[in-house]
PDB file of C-alpha atoms in Angstrom:
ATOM      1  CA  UNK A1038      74.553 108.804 106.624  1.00  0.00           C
ATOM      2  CA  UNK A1039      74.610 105.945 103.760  1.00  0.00           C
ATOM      3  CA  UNK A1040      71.586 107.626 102.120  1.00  0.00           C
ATOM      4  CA  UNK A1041      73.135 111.176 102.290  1.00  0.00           C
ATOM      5  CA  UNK A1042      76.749 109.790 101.096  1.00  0.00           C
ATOM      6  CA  UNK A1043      75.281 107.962  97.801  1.00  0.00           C
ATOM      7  CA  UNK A1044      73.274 110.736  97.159  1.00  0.00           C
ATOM      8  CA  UNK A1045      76.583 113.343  97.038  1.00  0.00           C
ATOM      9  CA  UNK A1046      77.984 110.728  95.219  1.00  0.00           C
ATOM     10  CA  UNK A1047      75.087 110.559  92.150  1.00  0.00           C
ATOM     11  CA  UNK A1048      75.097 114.189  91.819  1.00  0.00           C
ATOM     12  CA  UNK A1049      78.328 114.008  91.413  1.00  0.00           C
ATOM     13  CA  UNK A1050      78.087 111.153  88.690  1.00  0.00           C
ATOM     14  CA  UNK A1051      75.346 113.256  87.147  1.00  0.00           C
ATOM     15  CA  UNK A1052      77.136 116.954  87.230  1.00  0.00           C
ATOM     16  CA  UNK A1053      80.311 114.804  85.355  1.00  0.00           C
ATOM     17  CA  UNK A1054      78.042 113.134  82.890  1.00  0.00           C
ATOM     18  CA  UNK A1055      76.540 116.587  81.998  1.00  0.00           C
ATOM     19  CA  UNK A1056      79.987 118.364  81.639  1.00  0.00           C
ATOM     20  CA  UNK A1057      81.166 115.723  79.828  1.00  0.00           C
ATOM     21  CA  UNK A1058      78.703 115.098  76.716  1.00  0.00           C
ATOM     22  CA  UNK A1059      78.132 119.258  76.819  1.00  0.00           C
ATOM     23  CA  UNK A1060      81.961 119.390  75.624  1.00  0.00           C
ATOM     24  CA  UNK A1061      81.340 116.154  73.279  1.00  0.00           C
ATOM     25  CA  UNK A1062      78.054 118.449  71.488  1.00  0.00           C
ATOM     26  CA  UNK A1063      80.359 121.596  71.642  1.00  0.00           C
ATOM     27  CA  UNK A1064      83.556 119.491  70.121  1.00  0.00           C
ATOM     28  CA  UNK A1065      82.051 117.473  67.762  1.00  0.00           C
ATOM     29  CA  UNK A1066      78.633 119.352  66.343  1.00  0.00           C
ATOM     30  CA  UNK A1067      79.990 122.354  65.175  1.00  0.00           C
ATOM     31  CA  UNK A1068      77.936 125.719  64.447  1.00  0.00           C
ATOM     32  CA  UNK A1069      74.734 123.286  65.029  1.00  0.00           C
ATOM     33  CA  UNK A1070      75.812 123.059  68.154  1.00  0.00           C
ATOM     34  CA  UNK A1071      73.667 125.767  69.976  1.00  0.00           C
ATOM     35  CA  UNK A1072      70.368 123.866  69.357  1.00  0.00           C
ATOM     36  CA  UNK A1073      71.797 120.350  69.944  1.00  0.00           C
ATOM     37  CA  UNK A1074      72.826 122.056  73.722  1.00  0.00           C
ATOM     38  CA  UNK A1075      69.403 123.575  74.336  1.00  0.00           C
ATOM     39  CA  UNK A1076      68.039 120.116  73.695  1.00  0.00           C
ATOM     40  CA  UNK A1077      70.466 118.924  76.024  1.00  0.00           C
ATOM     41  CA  UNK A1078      69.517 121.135  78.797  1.00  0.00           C
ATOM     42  CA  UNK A1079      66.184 120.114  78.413  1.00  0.00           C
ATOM     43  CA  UNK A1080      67.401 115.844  79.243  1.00  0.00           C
ATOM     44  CA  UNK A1081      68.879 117.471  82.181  1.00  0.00           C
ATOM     45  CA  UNK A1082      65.474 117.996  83.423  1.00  0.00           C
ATOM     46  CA  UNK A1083      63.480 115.645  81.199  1.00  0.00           C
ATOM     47  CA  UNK A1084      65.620 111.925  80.837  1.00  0.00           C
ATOM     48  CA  UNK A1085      62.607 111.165  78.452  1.00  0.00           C
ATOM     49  CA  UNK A1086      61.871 112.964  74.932  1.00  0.00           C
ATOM     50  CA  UNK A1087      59.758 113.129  72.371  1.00  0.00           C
ATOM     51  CA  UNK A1088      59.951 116.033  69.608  1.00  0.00           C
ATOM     52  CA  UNK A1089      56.898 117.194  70.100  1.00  0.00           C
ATOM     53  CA  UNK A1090      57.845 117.728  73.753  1.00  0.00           C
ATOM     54  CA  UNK A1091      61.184 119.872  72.397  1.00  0.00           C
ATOM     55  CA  UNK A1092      59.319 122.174  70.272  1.00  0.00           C
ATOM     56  CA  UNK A1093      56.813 122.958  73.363  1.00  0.00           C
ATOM     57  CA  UNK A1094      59.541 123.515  75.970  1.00  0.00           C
ATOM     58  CA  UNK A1095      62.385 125.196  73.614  1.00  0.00           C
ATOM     59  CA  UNK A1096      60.414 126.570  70.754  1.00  0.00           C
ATOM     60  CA  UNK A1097      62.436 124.869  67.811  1.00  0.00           C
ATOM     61  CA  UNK A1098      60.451 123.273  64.759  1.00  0.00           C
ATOM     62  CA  UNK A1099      59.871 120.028  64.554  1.00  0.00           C
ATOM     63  CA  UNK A1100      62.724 119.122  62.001  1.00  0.00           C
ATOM     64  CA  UNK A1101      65.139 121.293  63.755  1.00  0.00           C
ATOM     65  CA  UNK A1102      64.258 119.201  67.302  1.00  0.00           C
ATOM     66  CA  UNK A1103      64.338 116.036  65.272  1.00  0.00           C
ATOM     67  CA  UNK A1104      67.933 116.783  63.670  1.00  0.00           C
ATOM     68  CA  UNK A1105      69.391 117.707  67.343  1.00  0.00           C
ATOM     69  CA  UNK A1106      68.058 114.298  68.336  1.00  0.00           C
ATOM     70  CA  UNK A1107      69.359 112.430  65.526  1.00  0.00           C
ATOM     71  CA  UNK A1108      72.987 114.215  66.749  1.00  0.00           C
ATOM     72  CA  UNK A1109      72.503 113.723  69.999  1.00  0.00           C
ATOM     73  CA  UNK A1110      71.490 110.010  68.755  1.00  0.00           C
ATOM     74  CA  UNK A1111      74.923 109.589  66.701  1.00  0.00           C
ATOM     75  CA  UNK A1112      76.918 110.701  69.574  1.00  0.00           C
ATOM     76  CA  UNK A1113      75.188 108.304  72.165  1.00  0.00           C
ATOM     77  CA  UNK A1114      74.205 110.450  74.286  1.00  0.00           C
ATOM     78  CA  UNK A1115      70.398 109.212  73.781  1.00  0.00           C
ATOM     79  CA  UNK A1116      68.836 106.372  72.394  1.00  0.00           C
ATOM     80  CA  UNK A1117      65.354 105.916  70.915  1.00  0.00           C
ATOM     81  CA  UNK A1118      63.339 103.226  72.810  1.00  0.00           C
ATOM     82  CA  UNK A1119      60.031 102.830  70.979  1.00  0.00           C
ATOM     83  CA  UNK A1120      61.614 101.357  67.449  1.00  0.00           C
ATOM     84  CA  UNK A1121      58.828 103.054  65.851  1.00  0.00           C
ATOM     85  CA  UNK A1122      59.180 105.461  62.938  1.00  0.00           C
ATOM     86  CA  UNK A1123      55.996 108.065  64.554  1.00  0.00           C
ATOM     87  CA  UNK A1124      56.068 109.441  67.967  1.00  0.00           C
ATOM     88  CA  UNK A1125      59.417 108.330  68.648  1.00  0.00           C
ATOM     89  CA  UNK A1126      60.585 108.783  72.353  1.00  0.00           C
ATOM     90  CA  UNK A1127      64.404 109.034  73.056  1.00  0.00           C
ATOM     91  CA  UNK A1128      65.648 107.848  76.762  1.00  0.00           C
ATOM     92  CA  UNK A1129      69.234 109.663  77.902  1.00  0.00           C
ATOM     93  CA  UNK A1130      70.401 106.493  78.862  1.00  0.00           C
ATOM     94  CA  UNK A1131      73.410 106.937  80.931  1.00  0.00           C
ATOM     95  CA  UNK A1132      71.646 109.815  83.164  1.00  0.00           C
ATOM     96  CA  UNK A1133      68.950 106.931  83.878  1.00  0.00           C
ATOM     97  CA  UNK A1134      71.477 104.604  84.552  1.00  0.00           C
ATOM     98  CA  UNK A1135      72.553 106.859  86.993  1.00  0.00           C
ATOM     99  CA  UNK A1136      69.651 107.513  88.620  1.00  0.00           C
ATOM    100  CA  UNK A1137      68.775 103.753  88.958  1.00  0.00           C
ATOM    101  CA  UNK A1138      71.462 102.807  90.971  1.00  0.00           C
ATOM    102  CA  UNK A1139      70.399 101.509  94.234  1.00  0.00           C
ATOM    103  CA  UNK A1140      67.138 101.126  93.184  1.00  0.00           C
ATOM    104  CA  UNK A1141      67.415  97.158  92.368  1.00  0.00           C
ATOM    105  CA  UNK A1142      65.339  94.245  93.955  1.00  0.00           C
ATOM    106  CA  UNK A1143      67.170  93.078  97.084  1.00  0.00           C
ATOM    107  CA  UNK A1144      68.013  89.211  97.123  1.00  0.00           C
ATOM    108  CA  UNK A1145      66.543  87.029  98.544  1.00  0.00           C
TER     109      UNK A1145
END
């Protein structure tokens, strides 16, 4: 019953975290917003990115894909973990988050 109860509750957390930065894209990115949402769909499904990944699932060029990132980037809804400047891979951080919970080492 535990198991079943936290996981109503994390598809809850995630269907709120969704609905919440699609409305921060819509508000906030303007007419760019349509590609910035696809890409968006796509972290739904994918909580790890690369461009190159992007332009195979959606379609978009690369610079389009990178400028939705760097967006998506500015309004933290995803953060780029490598620190490189090639092959770049961006994490949606609070969906992880999410998804972790629970999953920590038990004490000892």
């Amino acid at each position: 019953r535990e198991a079943a109860t936290q996981a109503v509750t994390t598809a809850k957390e995630i269907l709120d975290l969704v609905q919440r930065d699609a409305e921060l894209i819509s508000s906030k990115t303007g007419r760019r917003a349509g590609n910035i949402l696809r890409v968006h769909e796509l972290l739904k499904r994918k909580v790890l990115l690369d461009i190159g990944a992007i332009v195979r699932e959606i379609g978009i060029s690369k610079p389009t894909a990178a400028r939705a990132l760097e967006q998506l980037e500015e309004l933290g809804i995803v953060r780029e973990i490598t620190g490189q400047l090639r092959d770049r891979i961006f994490a949606y951080d609070q969906m992880l988050s999410i998804l972790e919970k629970g999953t920590e080492p038990l004490p000892e």
